[in-house]
C-alpha positions as a LaTeX table, in Angstrom:
\begin{tabular}{lrrr}
\hline
Residue & $x$ (\AA) & $y$ (\AA) & $z$ (\AA) \\
\hline
Met1 & 20.03 & 0.09 & 2.96 \\
Thr2 & 20.61 & $-2.33$ & 5.85 \\
Phe3 & 17.92 & $-2.86$ & 8.46 \\
Thr4 & 18.56 & $-4.47$ & 11.83 \\
Leu5 & 16.17 & $-5.21$ & 14.67 \\
Ala6 & 16.81 & $-6.49$ & 18.18 \\
Val7 & 14.59 & $-9.38$ & 19.28 \\
Glu8 & 14.44 & $-11.89$ & 22.10 \\
Thr9 & 12.83 & $-15.27$ & 22.50 \\
Arg10 & 9.69 & $-15.52$ & 24.63 \\
Thr11 & 7.83 & $-18.21$ & 26.52 \\
Glu12 & 4.53 & $-16.37$ & 27.01 \\
Arg13 & 1.55 & $-17.80$ & 25.14 \\
Gly14 & $-2.17$ & $-17.13$ & 24.86 \\
Lys15 & $-3.52$ & $-14.68$ & 27.41 \\
Gln16 & 0.00 & $-14.19$ & 28.76 \\
Leu17 & 0.73 & $-12.13$ & 25.65 \\
Asp18 & $-1.21$ & $-9.26$ & 27.21 \\
Arg19 & 1.67 & $-8.87$ & 29.65 \\
Val20 & 4.12 & $-8.73$ & 26.75 \\
Arg21 & 2.16 & $-5.95$ & 25.08 \\
Ala22 & 1.70 & $-4.10$ & 28.37 \\
Ala23 & 5.49 & $-3.99$ & 28.64 \\
Gly24 & 5.71 & $-2.17$ & 25.30 \\
Lys25 & 6.68 & $-5.24$ & 23.28 \\
Leu26 & 5.12 & $-6.96$ & 20.30 \\
Pro27 & 4.67 & $-10.74$ & 20.21 \\
Ala28 & 6.28 & $-12.15$ & 17.06 \\
Val29 & 7.19 & $-15.44$ & 15.51 \\
Met30 & 9.96 & $-16.46$ & 13.09 \\
Tyr31 & 9.80 & $-19.43$ & 10.73 \\
Gly32 & 11.23 & $-20.57$ & 7.41 \\
Pro33 & 12.04 & $-23.58$ & 5.25 \\
Lys34 & 15.10 & $-24.37$ & 7.37 \\
Glu35 & 14.05 & $-22.69$ & 10.61 \\
Glu36 & 11.99 & $-24.05$ & 13.46 \\
Thr37 & 9.10 & $-21.84$ & 14.50 \\
Thr38 & 10.50 & $-19.53$ & 17.18 \\
Pro39 & 8.32 & $-17.29$ & 19.40 \\
Leu40 & 9.85 & $-13.82$ & 19.76 \\
Ser41 & 9.16 & $-10.41$ & 21.20 \\
Val42 & 10.33 & $-7.06$ & 19.87 \\
Asn43 & 10.18 & $-3.48$ & 21.10 \\
Gln44 & 6.97 & $-2.08$ & 19.63 \\
Ile45 & 8.23 & 1.46 & 18.98 \\
Ala46 & 11.42 & 0.17 & 17.36 \\
Phe47 & 9.51 & $-2.18$ & 15.07 \\
Glu48 & 6.90 & 0.37 & 14.00 \\
Lys49 & 9.63 & 2.88 & 13.15 \\
Leu50 & 11.58 & 0.32 & 11.13 \\
Phe51 & 8.47 & $-1.05$ & 9.41 \\
Lys52 & 7.64 & 2.39 & 8.01 \\
Gln53 & 11.02 & 2.40 & 6.29 \\
Ala54 & 11.49 & $-1.24$ & 5.39 \\
Gly55 & 7.94 & $-2.40$ & 4.71 \\
Glu56 & 7.42 & $-6.00$ & 3.63 \\
Ser57 & 9.90 & $-5.99$ & 0.77 \\
Ser58 & 13.18 & $-5.34$ & 2.58 \\
Val59 & 15.42 & $-7.87$ & 4.28 \\
Ile60 & 15.74 & $-7.26$ & 8.03 \\
Thr61 & 18.53 & $-8.78$ & 10.11 \\
Leu62 & 17.28 & $-9.95$ & 13.49 \\
Gln63 & 19.81 & $-9.69$ & 16.29 \\
Gly64 & 19.72 & $-11.25$ & 19.74 \\
Leu65 & 19.33 & $-14.91$ & 18.79 \\
Thr66 & 22.04 & $-17.57$ & 18.49 \\
Gly67 & 23.19 & $-15.69$ & 15.42 \\
Pro68 & 21.92 & $-13.01$ & 13.03 \\
Lys69 & 18.90 & $-14.06$ & 11.00 \\
Asp70 & 17.81 & $-12.42$ & 7.73 \\
Val71 & 14.04 & $-12.20$ & 7.48 \\
Leu72 & 11.18 & $-10.57$ & 5.66 \\
Val73 & 8.03 & $-9.27$ & 7.35 \\
Gln74 & 5.60 & $-11.98$ & 6.28 \\
Asp75 & 2.49 & $-10.72$ & 8.05 \\
Val76 & 1.41 & $-7.96$ & 10.42 \\
Ala77 & $-1.76$ & $-8.34$ & 12.51 \\
Phe78 & $-3.74$ & $-5.28$ & 13.62 \\
Asp79 & $-6.21$ & $-4.88$ & 16.46 \\
Pro80 & $-9.63$ & $-4.73$ & 14.71 \\
Arg81 & $-11.13$ & $-2.55$ & 17.43 \\
Arg82 & $-8.39$ & $-0.28$ & 18.72 \\
Gly83 & $-6.08$ & $-0.35$ & 15.70 \\
Gly84 & $-2.32$ & $-0.66$ & 16.01 \\
Ile85 & $-0.02$ & $-3.64$ & 15.43 \\
Ile86 & $-0.50$ & $-6.57$ & 17.82 \\
His87 & 1.58 & $-9.38$ & 16.20 \\
Val88 & 4.31 & $-9.86$ & 13.58 \\
Asp89 & 5.36 & $-12.87$ & 11.48 \\
Phe90 & 8.97 & $-12.99$ & 10.26 \\
Tyr91 & 9.94 & $-15.30$ & 7.37 \\
Ala92 & 13.57 & $-16.43$ & 7.49 \\
Val93 & 15.24 & $-16.31$ & 4.09 \\
Glu94 & 18.18 & $-18.41$ & 2.95 \\
Ala95 & 21.30 & $-16.60$ & 1.80 \\
Gly96 & 21.83 & $-17.02$ & $-1.94$ \\
Lys97 & 18.43 & $-18.63$ & $-2.54$ \\
Glu98 & 15.94 & $-16.75$ & $-4.70$ \\
Ile99 & 12.69 & $-15.47$ & $-3.23$ \\
Thr100 & 9.59 & $-14.03$ & $-4.89$ \\
Val101 & 8.07 & $-10.96$ & $-3.23$ \\
His102 & 6.06 & $-7.85$ & $-4.04$ \\
Val103 & 8.07 & $-4.63$ & $-4.27$ \\
Pro104 & 6.37 & $-1.22$ & $-4.06$ \\
Leu105 & 6.54 & 1.31 & $-6.89$ \\
Glu106 & 7.72 & 4.84 & $-6.08$ \\
Phe107 & 6.50 & 7.51 & $-8.50$ \\
Ala108 & 8.86 & 10.40 & $-9.18$ \\
Gly109 & 9.05 & 13.43 & $-11.48$ \\
Glu110 & 6.67 & 16.01 & $-12.92$ \\
Val111 & 3.84 & 14.96 & $-15.23$ \\
Pro112 & 3.69 & 17.25 & $-18.31$ \\
Ala113 & 0.25 & 15.97 & $-19.36$ \\
Leu114 & $-1.33$ & 17.34 & $-16.21$ \\
Lys115 & $-1.01$ & 20.80 & $-17.74$ \\
Leu116 & $-3.34$ & 19.62 & $-20.51$ \\
Gly117 & $-6.10$ & 19.16 & $-17.98$ \\
Gly118 & $-5.51$ & 15.50 & $-17.20$ \\
Thr119 & $-5.23$ & 13.45 & $-14.02$ \\
Leu120 & $-2.55$ & 10.89 & $-13.18$ \\
Thr121 & $-3.87$ & 7.34 & $-12.79$ \\
Lys122 & $-1.59$ & 4.86 & $-11.00$ \\
Val123 & $-2.74$ & 1.45 & $-12.16$ \\
Leu124 & $-0.10$ & $-0.56$ & $-10.28$ \\
His125 & 1.37 & 0.24 & $-6.89$ \\
Glu126 & 3.69 & $-2.76$ & $-6.67$ \\
Ile127 & 5.20 & $-5.46$ & $-8.85$ \\
Glu128 & 6.27 & $-9.04$ & $-8.16$ \\
Val129 & 9.96 & $-9.83$ & $-8.48$ \\
Thr130 & 12.23 & $-12.82$ & $-8.01$ \\
Cys131 & 15.83 & $-12.47$ & $-6.82$ \\
Thr132 & 18.21 & $-13.37$ & $-4.03$ \\
Pro133 & 17.76 & $-11.52$ & $-0.72$ \\
Gln134 & 20.92 & $-9.46$ & $-1.20$ \\
Asn135 & 19.64 & $-8.18$ & $-4.57$ \\
Leu136 & 16.13 & $-7.37$ & $-3.39$ \\
Pro137 & 15.31 & $-3.70$ & $-4.13$ \\
Gln138 & 13.44 & $-1.72$ & $-1.49$ \\
His139 & 11.33 & $-0.12$ & $-4.22$ \\
Ile140 & 11.22 & 0.46 & $-7.99$ \\
Thr141 & 11.19 & 4.06 & $-9.19$ \\
Val142 & 8.68 & 5.06 & $-11.87$ \\
Asp143 & 9.63 & 8.17 & $-13.88$ \\
Val144 & 6.30 & 9.84 & $-14.69$ \\
Ser145 & 7.92 & 12.70 & $-16.62$ \\
Val146 & 7.51 & 10.65 & $-19.80$ \\
Leu147 & 3.73 & 11.11 & $-19.65$ \\
Val148 & 3.57 & 14.05 & $-22.07$ \\
Asp149 & 0.05 & 13.46 & $-23.42$ \\
Phe150 & $-3.08$ & 11.36 & $-22.94$ \\
Glu151 & $-1.90$ & 8.64 & $-25.32$ \\
Thr152 & 1.39 & 7.86 & $-23.57$ \\
Gln153 & 1.40 & 5.02 & $-21.04$ \\
Ile154 & 4.05 & 3.48 & $-18.80$ \\
His155 & 4.16 & $-0.31$ & $-18.95$ \\
Val156 & 6.00 & $-2.82$ & $-16.79$ \\
Lys157 & 8.47 & $-3.33$ & $-19.62$ \\
Asp158 & 9.40 & 0.38 & $-19.39$ \\
Leu159 & 10.54 & 0.17 & $-15.76$ \\
Val160 & 14.23 & 0.32 & $-14.90$ \\
Ile161 & 14.89 & $-2.92$ & $-13.04$ \\
Pro162 & 18.13 & $-3.60$ & $-11.14$ \\
Ala163 & 20.46 & $-6.31$ & $-12.42$ \\
Asn164 & 19.79 & $-9.86$ & $-11.20$ \\
Val165 & 16.14 & $-9.06$ & $-10.54$ \\
Lys166 & 13.41 & $-10.79$ & $-12.57$ \\
Val167 & 9.95 & $-9.24$ & $-12.89$ \\
Glu168 & 7.07 & $-11.70$ & $-12.78$ \\
Asn169 & 4.35 & $-9.32$ & $-14.06$ \\
Asp170 & 3.24 & $-9.27$ & $-17.69$ \\
Pro171 & 5.54 & $-6.78$ & $-19.51$ \\
Glu172 & 2.47 & $-5.19$ & $-21.14$ \\
Asp173 & 0.71 & $-4.44$ & $-17.85$ \\
Val174 & $-0.01$ & $-0.71$ & $-17.55$ \\
Val175 & 1.69 & 1.00 & $-14.62$ \\
Ala176 & 0.49 & 4.58 & $-15.05$ \\
Leu177 & $-1.19$ & 6.94 & $-17.53$ \\
Val178 & $-2.84$ & 10.34 & $-17.66$ \\
Gln179 & $-6.54$ & 10.57 & $-18.42$ \\
Ala180 & $-8.42$ & 13.61 & $-19.62$ \\
Val181 & $-10.78$ & 15.16 & $-17.13$ \\
Glu182 & $-14.30$ & 15.33 & $-18.50$ \\
Glu183 & $-16.06$ & 18.54 & $-17.57$ \\
Glu184 & $-19.54$ & 18.06 & $-16.23$ \\
Lys185 & $-22.11$ & 19.85 & $-18.34$ \\
Glu186 & $-24.62$ & 21.91 & $-16.39$ \\
Glu187 & $-28.20$ & 21.08 & $-17.29$ \\
Pro188 & $-30.20$ & 24.15 & $-18.30$ \\
Ala189 & $-32.72$ & 25.30 & $-15.72$ \\
Ala190 & $-36.30$ & 24.31 & $-16.51$ \\
Ala191 & $-38.30$ & 27.15 & $-18.03$ \\
Val192 & $-40.86$ & 28.67 & $-15.70$ \\
Asp193 & $-44.44$ & 28.57 & $-16.97$ \\
Met194 & $-45.61$ & 32.10 & $-16.10$ \\
Ser195 & $-49.11$ & 31.47 & $-17.45$ \\
Ala196 & $-49.61$ & 28.64 & $-14.94$ \\
Ile197 & $-48.49$ & 30.88 & $-12.11$ \\
Glu198 & $-50.87$ & 33.60 & $-13.31$ \\
Val199 & $-53.77$ & 31.18 & $-13.53$ \\
Glu200 & $-53.05$ & 29.80 & $-10.06$ \\
Lys201 & $-52.78$ & 33.31 & $-8.61$ \\
Lys202 & $-55.97$ & 34.43 & $-10.34$ \\
Gly203 & $-57.87$ & 31.38 & $-9.15$ \\
Lys204 & $-56.78$ & 31.98 & $-5.58$ \\
Thr205 & $-57.91$ & 35.60 & $-5.74$ \\
Glu206 & $-61.30$ & 34.68 & $-7.10$ \\
Thr207 & $-61.75$ & 32.10 & $-4.33$ \\
Glu208 & $-60.79$ & 34.52 & $-1.66$ \\
Glu209 & $-63.22$ & 37.13 & $-3.07$ \\
Ala210 & $-65.98$ & 34.58 & $-3.03$ \\
Lys211 & $-65.57$ & 34.03 & 0.73 \\
\hline
\end{tabular}
């Protein structure tokens, strides 16, 4: 899938960025090994919509500069009080040069072992891969239908990885498994000492009669 995003250069700095945000734009910056740091602005709604699809592991082509620039979302800053994105860092990638990034795992399929009373445990939610930008997968699919009992586990080595993509994780790292659910045993209610109640009641009666 190809992602494109319109951007424009900006001159606003510091407190002037409040005006940028008030206009519905996000302050951003682009940099890279062969790119000078360039202040940018981008339509906030457009970026948030694209970011939900692309995430940080998809190449995005920026348009509106001297030429198209392929980038990754390097960092997203959020407002600690109000929430919401307030700044974006774009990392310019070089065509044909390998990059190392984290790619999310997408779990798919039915889990047979759940019918045995187990619960699915996702140990990893992403893996680290090295490849060229054009070969970078948006996600890696994990087929959980192989989890037929509590002994079966999915390891990194079991994942189906696209050609020309190298996984940096340990092949033996566990990705997912199903664990048995332990039923909580109810503690028996403490036996009521009827003789103590009778003694207490009798003592109270005798006291009251003495008044």
